[in-house]
Amino acid sequence: MPDAANDGDRRQHSRNVKVMRVARLKDVKLHAECLGLVRDVSPGGMMIDADFPLEIGQTVAIALLDDQELKGDVIWLDGKTVGVEFAQPIEVEKILAKPSIKPDGRRARLPRFKLDKIVTIRADEKAADAQLLDLSQRGAKFSCDLGRVLIKRIPNGVIL
C-alpha cells in the first residue's frame, strides 16, 4: 500500500517548512470540534494529525487562530494523519504569522472550544462550583457566583 502522506507526485504546490501548530478542526456538517496538529502547510493544503473520525471527501474547517478559519476537503487518510486540500490557494506566510491586532484593537486569540460544563474549582482550602464556558491552550473562562472569571494559567492546586 503506498504511503499517501509522502506521495509527492500529486502535489500542485511545494510544501512549506514543516510546522507543529495546534489547530481547532471542525466537522462543518456535524459542528463537532477537536484539536489537530498541523504538520505542514502549502498554498494548496495541510497535513494534519487528528484524533477525529474523518473521511475522504469530508469538508473541515481549520483554525490556527480564532478569527482565521480555513475550509478544505479531506483528500487522503493515513491512520490519524489527513491531507486537506483548500478550494483556493492561501497565503502561507499570513496563516503562520504570529497573532495580530484586529481592527477593533483586540489581539487575535488561539482557538477556543466553547463548552457548557459544570466544574468544581479548588484552590487551597476553598472550593466553588462554576460553569466552564470555553477552553484554549492558554486558559479557560468560567462563570460562577463571582461573575465571569478568566484563568490564564491554571495554578497548582486548582482541579477541574
Coordinates of N, CA, C and O in Angstrom, one line a residue:
M1 N 0.8 -1.2 0.0 CA 0.0 0.0 0.0 C 0.9 1.2 0.0 O 1.8 1.4 0.8
P2 N 0.7 2.2 -0.9 CA 1.5 3.4 -1.0 C 1.3 4.3 0.3 O 0.3 4.3 0.8
D3 N 2.4 5.0 0.6 CA 2.3 5.9 1.7 C 1.7 7.2 1.2 O 2.4 8.0 0.7
A4 N 0.4 7.4 1.5 CA -0.3 8.6 1.0 C 0.3 9.9 1.5 O 0.3 10.9 0.8
A5 N 0.8 9.9 2.7 CA 1.3 11.1 3.3 C 2.6 11.6 2.6 O 2.9 12.8 2.7
N6 N 3.3 10.7 2.0 CA 4.6 11.1 1.4 C 4.6 11.0 -0.1 O 5.7 11.0 -0.7
D7 N 3.5 10.9 -0.7 CA 3.4 10.7 -2.2 C 3.5 12.1 -2.8 O 2.5 12.8 -3.0
G8 N 4.7 12.5 -3.2 CA 5.0 13.9 -3.7 C 4.6 14.1 -5.1 O 4.5 15.2 -5.6
D9 N 4.2 13.0 -5.9 CA 3.9 13.1 -7.3 C 2.5 13.9 -7.5 O 2.3 14.4 -8.6
R10 N 1.7 13.9 -6.5 CA 0.4 14.5 -6.7 C 0.3 16.0 -6.4 O -0.6 16.7 -6.6
R11 N 1.4 16.6 -5.9 CA 1.4 18.0 -5.4 C 1.3 19.0 -6.5 O 2.1 18.9 -7.5
Q12 N 0.5 20.0 -6.3 CA 0.4 21.1 -7.2 C 1.3 22.3 -6.7 O 1.7 23.1 -7.4
H13 N 1.5 22.3 -5.3 CA 2.2 23.3 -4.7 C 3.4 22.7 -3.9 O 3.2 21.6 -3.4
S14 N 4.5 23.4 -3.8 CA 5.6 22.8 -3.0 C 5.2 23.0 -1.5 O 4.5 23.8 -1.1
R15 N 5.7 22.1 -0.7 CA 5.5 22.1 0.7 C 6.2 23.3 1.3 O 7.3 23.7 0.9
N16 N 5.6 23.8 2.4 CA 6.3 24.9 3.1 C 7.2 24.2 4.2 O 7.1 23.0 4.3
V17 N 7.9 25.0 4.9 CA 8.7 24.4 6.0 C 7.7 23.7 7.0 O 6.7 24.2 7.2
K18 N 8.2 22.5 7.4 CA 7.3 21.8 8.3 C 7.0 22.6 9.6 O 7.9 23.3 10.1
V19 N 5.8 22.5 10.1 CA 5.4 23.2 11.2 C 4.8 22.3 12.3 O 4.4 21.1 11.9
M20 N 4.7 22.7 13.5 CA 4.0 22.0 14.5 C 3.1 23.0 15.2 O 3.5 23.6 16.2
R21 N 1.9 23.2 14.7 CA 1.0 24.1 15.3 C -0.3 23.4 15.6 O -0.8 22.7 14.8
V22 N -0.8 23.7 16.7 CA -2.1 23.2 17.1 C -3.2 24.0 16.5 O -3.1 25.2 16.4
A23 N -4.2 23.3 16.0 CA -5.4 23.9 15.4 C -6.7 23.3 15.9 O -6.7 22.2 16.4
R24 N -7.7 24.1 15.7 CA -9.1 23.5 16.0 C -9.6 23.0 14.7 O -9.7 23.7 13.7
L25 N -10.1 21.8 14.7 CA -10.7 21.2 13.5 C -12.2 21.1 13.8 O -12.6 20.7 14.9
K26 N -13.0 21.4 12.8 CA -14.4 21.4 12.9 C -15.0 20.6 11.8 O -14.7 20.9 10.6
D27 N -15.9 19.6 12.0 CA -16.7 19.0 11.0 C -17.8 19.9 10.7 O -18.6 20.3 11.5
V28 N -17.7 20.5 9.4 CA -18.7 21.5 9.0 C -20.1 21.1 9.1 O -21.0 21.8 9.6
K29 N -20.4 19.8 8.7 CA -21.8 19.4 8.8 C -22.3 19.1 10.2 O -23.4 19.4 10.6
L30 N -21.4 18.4 11.0 CA -21.9 18.0 12.3 C -21.6 19.0 13.4 O -22.0 18.9 14.5
H31 N -20.8 20.0 13.1 CA -20.4 21.1 14.1 C -19.7 20.5 15.3 O -19.7 21.0 16.4
A32 N -19.0 19.4 15.0 CA -18.2 18.7 16.1 C -16.7 19.3 16.0 O -16.3 19.6 14.9
E33 N -16.1 19.4 17.1 CA -14.7 20.0 17.1 C -13.7 19.1 17.8 O -14.1 18.3 18.7
C34 N -12.5 19.3 17.4 CA -11.4 18.6 18.1 C -10.1 19.3 17.8 O -10.0 20.2 17.0
L35 N -9.0 19.0 18.6 CA -7.7 19.5 18.3 C -7.0 18.7 17.2 O -7.2 17.5 17.1
G36 N -6.2 19.4 16.5 CA -5.3 18.7 15.5 C -4.0 19.4 15.5 O -3.8 20.5 16.0
L37 N -3.0 18.6 15.0 CA -1.6 19.1 15.0 C -1.2 19.3 13.5 O -1.1 18.3 12.7
V38 N -1.1 20.5 13.0 CA -0.7 20.8 11.7 C 0.8 20.5 11.5 O 1.6 21.0 12.2
R39 N 1.1 19.6 10.6 CA 2.5 19.1 10.4 C 3.2 19.9 9.3 O 4.4 20.1 9.3
D40 N 2.4 20.2 8.2 CA 3.0 21.0 7.1 C 1.9 21.7 6.4 O 0.7 21.3 6.5
V41 N 2.2 22.8 5.7 CA 1.2 23.6 5.0 C 1.8 24.1 3.8 O 3.0 24.4 3.7
S42 N 1.0 24.2 2.7 CA 1.4 24.8 1.5 C 0.2 25.6 1.0 O -0.8 25.6 1.6
P43 N 0.4 26.4 -0.1 CA -0.7 27.2 -0.5 C -2.0 26.4 -0.9 O -3.1 26.8 -0.8
G44 N -1.8 25.1 -1.2 CA -2.9 24.2 -1.6 C -3.5 23.4 -0.5 O -4.6 22.8 -0.7
G45 N -2.9 23.2 0.6 CA -3.4 22.4 1.7 C -2.6 22.2 2.9 O -1.5 22.8 3.0
M46 N -3.0 21.3 3.8 CA -2.3 21.0 5.0 C -2.3 19.5 5.3 O -3.2 18.8 4.8
M47 N -1.2 19.1 6.0 CA -1.2 17.7 6.5 C -1.4 17.9 8.0 O -0.7 18.6 8.7
I48 N -2.4 17.2 8.6 CA -2.8 17.3 10.0 C -2.9 16.0 10.7 O -3.5 15.1 10.1
D49 N -2.4 15.9 11.9 CA -2.7 14.7 12.7 C -3.9 15.1 13.5 O -4.0 16.1 14.2
A50 N -4.9 14.2 13.4 CA -6.2 14.5 14.0 C -6.8 13.3 14.7 O -6.8 12.2 14.1
D51 N -7.1 13.4 15.9 CA -7.8 12.3 16.7 C -9.3 12.5 16.5 O -10.0 12.9 17.5
F52 N -9.8 12.4 15.3 CA -11.1 12.8 14.9 C -11.5 11.9 13.8 O -10.7 11.7 12.8
P53 N -12.7 11.2 13.8 CA -13.0 10.4 12.7 C -13.4 11.2 11.4 O -14.5 11.7 11.3
L54 N -12.4 11.3 10.5 CA -12.6 12.0 9.2 C -12.7 11.0 8.1 O -12.1 9.9 8.2
E55 N -13.3 11.4 7.0 CA -13.5 10.5 5.8 C -13.0 11.3 4.6 O -13.2 12.6 4.5
I56 N -12.6 10.6 3.6 CA -12.2 11.3 2.3 C -13.4 12.0 1.7 O -14.5 11.4 1.7
G57 N -13.2 13.2 1.3 CA -14.3 14.0 0.7 C -15.0 14.9 1.8 O -15.8 15.8 1.4
Q58 N -14.8 14.6 3.1 CA -15.4 15.4 4.1 C -14.8 16.8 4.2 O -13.6 17.0 4.0
T59 N -15.7 17.8 4.4 CA -15.3 19.2 4.5 C -15.0 19.5 5.9 O -15.8 19.2 6.8
V60 N -13.8 20.1 6.2 CA -13.4 20.5 7.6 C -13.1 22.0 7.6 O -12.6 22.5 6.6
A61 N -13.3 22.6 8.7 CA -12.8 24.0 9.0 C -11.6 23.9 9.9 O -11.7 23.1 10.9
I62 N -10.6 24.6 9.6 CA -9.3 24.6 10.4 C -9.0 26.0 10.9 O -9.0 26.9 10.1
A63 N -8.8 26.1 12.2 CA -8.5 27.4 12.8 C -7.2 27.4 13.5 O -7.1 26.6 14.5
L64 N -6.2 28.1 13.1 CA -5.0 28.3 13.9 C -5.1 29.4 14.9 O -4.5 29.4 15.9
L65 N -6.0 30.4 14.5 CA -6.4 31.4 15.4 C -7.9 31.5 15.4 O -8.5 31.0 14.4
D66 N -8.5 32.1 16.4 CA -10.0 32.1 16.5 C -10.6 32.8 15.3 O -11.7 32.5 14.9
D67 N -10.0 33.8 14.8 CA -10.6 34.6 13.7 C -10.1 34.2 12.3 O -10.2 34.9 11.3
Q68 N -9.4 33.1 12.2 CA -8.7 32.7 11.0 C -9.1 31.3 10.6 O -8.4 30.3 10.9
E69 N -10.3 31.1 10.0 CA -10.8 29.8 9.7 C -10.6 29.5 8.2 O -11.0 30.3 7.4
L70 N -10.0 28.3 7.9 CA -9.8 27.8 6.6 C -10.7 26.6 6.4 O -10.9 25.8 7.3
K71 N -11.3 26.5 5.2 CA -12.1 25.3 4.9 C -11.4 24.5 3.8 O -10.8 25.1 2.8
G72 N -11.5 23.2 3.9 CA -10.9 22.4 2.9 C -11.6 21.0 2.9 O -12.4 20.7 3.8
D73 N -11.2 20.2 2.0 CA -11.8 18.8 1.9 C -10.6 17.8 2.2 O -9.5 18.0 1.7
V74 N -11.0 16.8 2.9 CA -10.0 15.7 3.2 C -9.8 14.9 1.9 O -10.8 14.5 1.3
I75 N -8.6 14.8 1.4 CA -8.3 14.1 0.1 C -7.5 12.8 0.3 O -7.5 12.0 -0.6
W76 N -6.9 12.6 1.5 CA -6.3 11.3 1.8 C -6.2 11.1 3.3 O -6.3 12.1 4.1
L77 N -6.1 9.9 3.7 CA -6.0 9.4 5.1 C -4.9 8.5 5.2 O -4.7 7.6 4.4
D78 N -4.2 8.5 6.3 CA -3.1 7.6 6.6 C -3.1 7.4 8.2 O -2.4 8.2 8.8
G79 N -3.9 6.5 8.7 CA -4.1 6.5 10.1 C -4.8 7.7 10.6 O -5.9 8.1 10.1
K80 N -4.2 8.4 11.6 CA -4.7 9.6 12.1 C -4.3 10.9 11.4 O -4.6 12.0 11.7
T81 N -3.4 10.7 10.4 CA -2.9 11.8 9.6 C -3.8 12.0 8.4 O -4.1 11.0 7.7
V82 N -4.2 13.2 8.1 CA -5.0 13.5 6.9 C -4.4 14.6 6.1 O -3.7 15.4 6.5
G83 N -4.8 14.6 4.8 CA -4.4 15.6 3.9 C -5.7 16.4 3.6 O -6.7 15.8 3.2
V84 N -5.6 17.7 3.7 CA -6.7 18.6 3.5 C -6.3 19.5 2.3 O -5.3 20.1 2.3
E85 N -7.2 19.6 1.3 CA -7.0 20.5 0.1 C -7.9 21.6 0.2 O -9.1 21.5 0.5
F86 N -7.4 22.9 0.0 CA -8.2 24.1 0.1 C -8.8 24.3 -1.3 O -8.2 23.9 -2.3
A87 N -9.9 24.9 -1.3 CA -10.6 25.2 -2.6 C -9.8 26.3 -3.4 O -9.7 26.2 -4.6
Q88 N -9.2 27.2 -2.7 CA -8.4 28.3 -3.3 C -7.1 28.3 -2.6 O -7.0 28.1 -1.4
P89 N -6.0 28.6 -3.3 CA -4.7 28.7 -2.6 C -4.7 29.8 -1.5 O -5.4 30.8 -1.7
I90 N -3.9 29.6 -0.5 CA -3.8 30.5 0.6 C -2.5 31.2 0.6 O -1.5 30.7 0.0
E91 N -2.3 32.3 1.4 CA -1.0 32.9 1.6 C -0.5 32.3 2.9 O -0.9 32.6 4.0
V92 N 0.5 31.4 2.7 CA 1.0 30.6 3.9 C 1.6 31.6 4.9 O 1.4 31.4 6.1
E93 N 2.4 32.6 4.5 CA 3.0 33.5 5.5 C 2.0 34.2 6.4 O 2.2 34.4 7.6
K94 N 0.8 34.5 5.8 CA -0.2 35.2 6.6 C -0.8 34.2 7.6 O -1.1 34.6 8.7
I95 N -1.0 33.0 7.2 CA -1.6 31.9 8.0 C -0.7 31.6 9.2 O -1.2 31.4 10.3
L96 N 0.6 31.6 9.0 CA 1.5 31.2 10.0 C 2.0 32.4 10.8 O 2.8 32.2 11.8
A97 N 1.6 33.6 10.5 CA 2.1 34.8 11.2 C 1.6 34.7 12.7 O 0.6 34.1 13.0
K98 N 2.4 35.4 13.5 CA 2.0 35.5 15.0 C 0.7 36.2 15.1 O 0.3 37.0 14.2
P99 N -0.1 35.9 16.2 CA -1.3 36.6 16.3 C -1.2 38.1 16.2 O -0.2 38.7 16.7
S100 N -2.1 38.7 15.5 CA -2.0 40.2 15.2 C -3.1 40.9 15.9 O -4.0 40.3 16.5
I101 N -3.1 42.2 15.8 CA -4.1 43.1 16.4 C -5.3 43.2 15.4 O -5.1 43.5 14.2
K102 N -6.5 42.9 15.9 CA -7.7 43.0 15.0 C -8.0 44.5 14.8 O -7.6 45.4 15.6
P103 N -8.9 44.8 13.8 CA -9.3 46.2 13.6 C -9.9 46.8 14.8 O -9.8 48.0 15.0
D104 N -10.6 46.0 15.7 CA -11.2 46.6 16.9 C -10.3 46.8 18.0 O -10.7 47.1 19.1
G105 N -9.0 46.5 17.8 CA -8.0 46.7 18.8 C -7.7 45.5 19.7 O -6.7 45.5 20.5
R106 N -8.5 44.4 19.6 CA -8.2 43.2 20.4 C -7.2 42.4 19.6 O -7.1 42.4 18.4
R107 N -6.5 41.6 20.4 CA -5.4 40.7 19.9 C -6.1 39.4 19.4 O -7.0 38.8 20.1
A108 N -5.7 38.8 18.3 CA -6.2 37.6 17.8 C -5.8 36.5 18.8 O -4.7 36.5 19.4
R109 N -6.8 35.6 19.1 CA -6.5 34.5 20.1 C -6.3 33.2 19.5 O -6.8 32.9 18.4
L110 N -5.7 32.3 20.3 CA -5.6 30.9 19.9 C -7.0 30.3 19.9 O -7.9 30.8 20.5
P111 N -7.2 29.2 19.1 CA -8.5 28.6 19.0 C -9.1 28.3 20.4 O -8.4 27.8 21.3
R112 N -10.4 28.6 20.5 CA -11.1 28.3 21.8 C -12.2 27.3 21.5 O -12.8 27.3 20.4
F113 N -12.5 26.5 22.5 CA -13.5 25.5 22.4 C -14.6 25.9 23.3 O -14.4 26.1 24.5
K114 N -15.8 26.1 22.7 CA -17.0 26.5 23.5 C -17.5 25.3 24.3 O -17.6 24.2 23.7
L115 N -17.7 25.4 25.6 CA -18.2 24.3 26.4 C -19.3 24.8 27.3 O -19.6 26.0 27.4
D116 N -20.0 23.9 27.9 CA -21.1 24.2 28.8 C -21.0 23.1 29.9 O -21.9 22.1 29.8
K117 N -20.1 23.1 30.8 CA -19.9 22.0 31.8 C -19.8 22.6 33.2 O -19.2 23.7 33.4
I118 N -20.4 22.0 34.1 CA -20.4 22.3 35.5 C -19.1 21.7 36.1 O -18.9 20.5 35.9
V119 N -18.3 22.5 36.7 CA -17.0 22.0 37.3 C -16.8 22.5 38.7 O -17.6 23.4 39.1
T120 N -15.9 22.0 39.4 CA -15.6 22.5 40.7 C -14.2 23.0 40.7 O -13.2 22.3 40.2
I121 N -14.0 24.2 41.1 CA -12.7 24.8 41.2 C -12.2 24.8 42.6 O -12.9 25.2 43.5
R122 N -11.0 24.3 42.8 CA -10.4 24.2 44.2 C -9.1 24.9 44.2 O -8.3 24.7 43.4
A123 N -8.9 25.7 45.2 CA -7.7 26.4 45.4 C -7.5 26.5 46.9 O -8.3 27.0 47.7
D124 N -6.3 26.0 47.4 CA -6.0 26.0 48.8 C -7.1 25.2 49.5 O -7.4 24.0 49.1
E125 N -7.8 25.7 50.5 CA -8.8 25.0 51.2 C -10.2 25.3 50.7 O -11.2 24.9 51.2
K126 N -10.3 26.2 49.6 CA -11.6 26.6 49.2 C -12.1 25.9 47.9 O -11.2 25.5 47.1
A127 N -13.4 25.8 47.7 CA -13.9 25.1 46.5 C -15.2 25.9 46.1 O -15.9 26.5 46.9
A128 N -15.4 26.0 44.8 CA -16.5 26.7 44.3 C -17.0 26.0 43.0 O -16.2 25.5 42.2
D129 N -18.3 25.9 42.9 CA -18.9 25.3 41.6 C -18.9 26.4 40.6 O -19.1 27.6 40.9
A130 N -18.6 26.1 39.3 CA -18.6 27.1 38.2 C -19.0 26.4 37.0 O -19.1 25.2 36.8
Q131 N -19.4 27.2 36.0 CA -19.7 26.7 34.7 C -18.5 27.0 33.8 O -18.1 28.2 33.7
L132 N -17.9 26.0 33.2 CA -16.8 26.2 32.2 C -17.4 26.6 30.9 O -18.2 25.9 30.3
L133 N -17.1 27.8 30.4 CA -17.6 28.4 29.2 C -16.8 28.1 28.0 O -17.3 27.9 26.9
D134 N -15.5 28.3 28.1 CA -14.6 27.9 27.0 C -13.2 27.6 27.5 O -12.9 27.9 28.6
L135 N -12.4 27.0 26.6 CA -11.1 26.5 27.0 C -10.2 26.6 25.8 O -10.6 26.4 24.6
S136 N -8.9 27.0 26.0 CA -7.9 27.1 25.0 C -6.6 26.6 25.5 O -6.5 26.2 26.7
Q137 N -5.6 26.6 24.7 CA -4.3 26.2 25.2 C -3.7 27.1 26.3 O -2.9 26.7 27.0
R138 N -4.2 28.3 26.3 CA -3.6 29.3 27.3 C -4.5 29.6 28.5 O -4.1 30.3 29.4
G139 N -5.7 29.0 28.5 CA -6.6 29.3 29.7 C -8.0 28.9 29.5 O -8.3 28.1 28.6
A140 N -8.8 29.3 30.4 CA -10.2 28.9 30.4 C -11.1 30.1 30.9 O -10.6 30.9 31.7
K141 N -12.3 30.1 30.6 CA -13.3 31.1 31.1 C -14.4 30.4 31.8 O -15.0 29.4 31.3
F142 N -14.7 30.8 33.0 CA -15.7 30.2 33.9 C -16.7 31.3 34.3 O -16.4 32.5 34.3
S143 N -17.9 30.8 34.6 CA -18.9 31.7 35.2 C -19.3 31.1 36.5 O -19.5 29.9 36.6
C144 N -19.3 31.9 37.6 CA -19.6 31.5 38.9 C -20.2 32.6 39.7 O -20.5 33.7 39.1
D145 N -20.5 32.4 41.0 CA -21.1 33.4 41.8 C -20.4 34.8 41.8 O -21.0 35.8 42.0
L146 N -19.1 34.7 41.5 CA -18.3 35.9 41.4 C -18.4 36.6 40.1 O -17.7 37.6 39.9
G147 N -19.1 36.1 39.2 CA -19.2 36.6 37.8 C -18.3 35.8 36.9 O -17.9 34.7 37.2
R148 N -18.0 36.3 35.7 CA -17.1 35.6 34.8 C -15.7 35.7 35.3 O -15.2 36.8 35.6
V149 N -15.0 34.6 35.2 CA -13.6 34.5 35.7 C -12.8 34.0 34.5 O -13.1 33.0 33.9
L150 N -11.7 34.6 34.2 CA -10.7 34.2 33.2 C -9.5 33.7 33.9 O -8.9 34.5 34.7
I151 N -9.1 32.5 33.7 CA -7.9 31.9 34.3 C -6.9 31.7 33.2 O -7.1 30.9 32.3
K152 N -5.8 32.6 33.1 CA -4.9 32.4 32.0 C -4.0 31.2 32.2 O -3.6 30.6 31.3
R153 N -3.6 31.0 33.4 CA -2.8 29.8 33.7 C -3.4 29.1 34.9 O -3.7 29.8 35.9
I154 N -3.6 27.9 34.8 CA -4.3 27.2 36.0 C -3.2 26.9 36.9 O -2.3 26.1 36.7
P155 N -3.2 27.5 38.1 CA -2.1 27.3 39.1 C -2.2 25.9 39.7 O -3.2 25.3 39.7
N156 N -1.0 25.5 40.3 CA -1.0 24.3 41.1 C -2.1 24.3 42.2 O -2.3 25.3 42.8
G157 N -2.8 23.2 42.3 CA -3.8 23.2 43.4 C -5.2 23.4 42.8 O -6.1 23.1 43.5
V158 N -5.3 23.9 41.6 CA -6.6 24.0 41.0 C -7.0 22.8 40.3 O -6.2 22.3 39.4
I159 N -8.1 22.2 40.6 CA -8.5 20.9 40.0 C -9.8 21.2 39.3 O -10.8 21.7 39.9
L160 N -9.9 20.8 38.1 CA -11.2 20.9 37.3 C -11.9 19.6 37.3 O -11.3 18.6 37.1

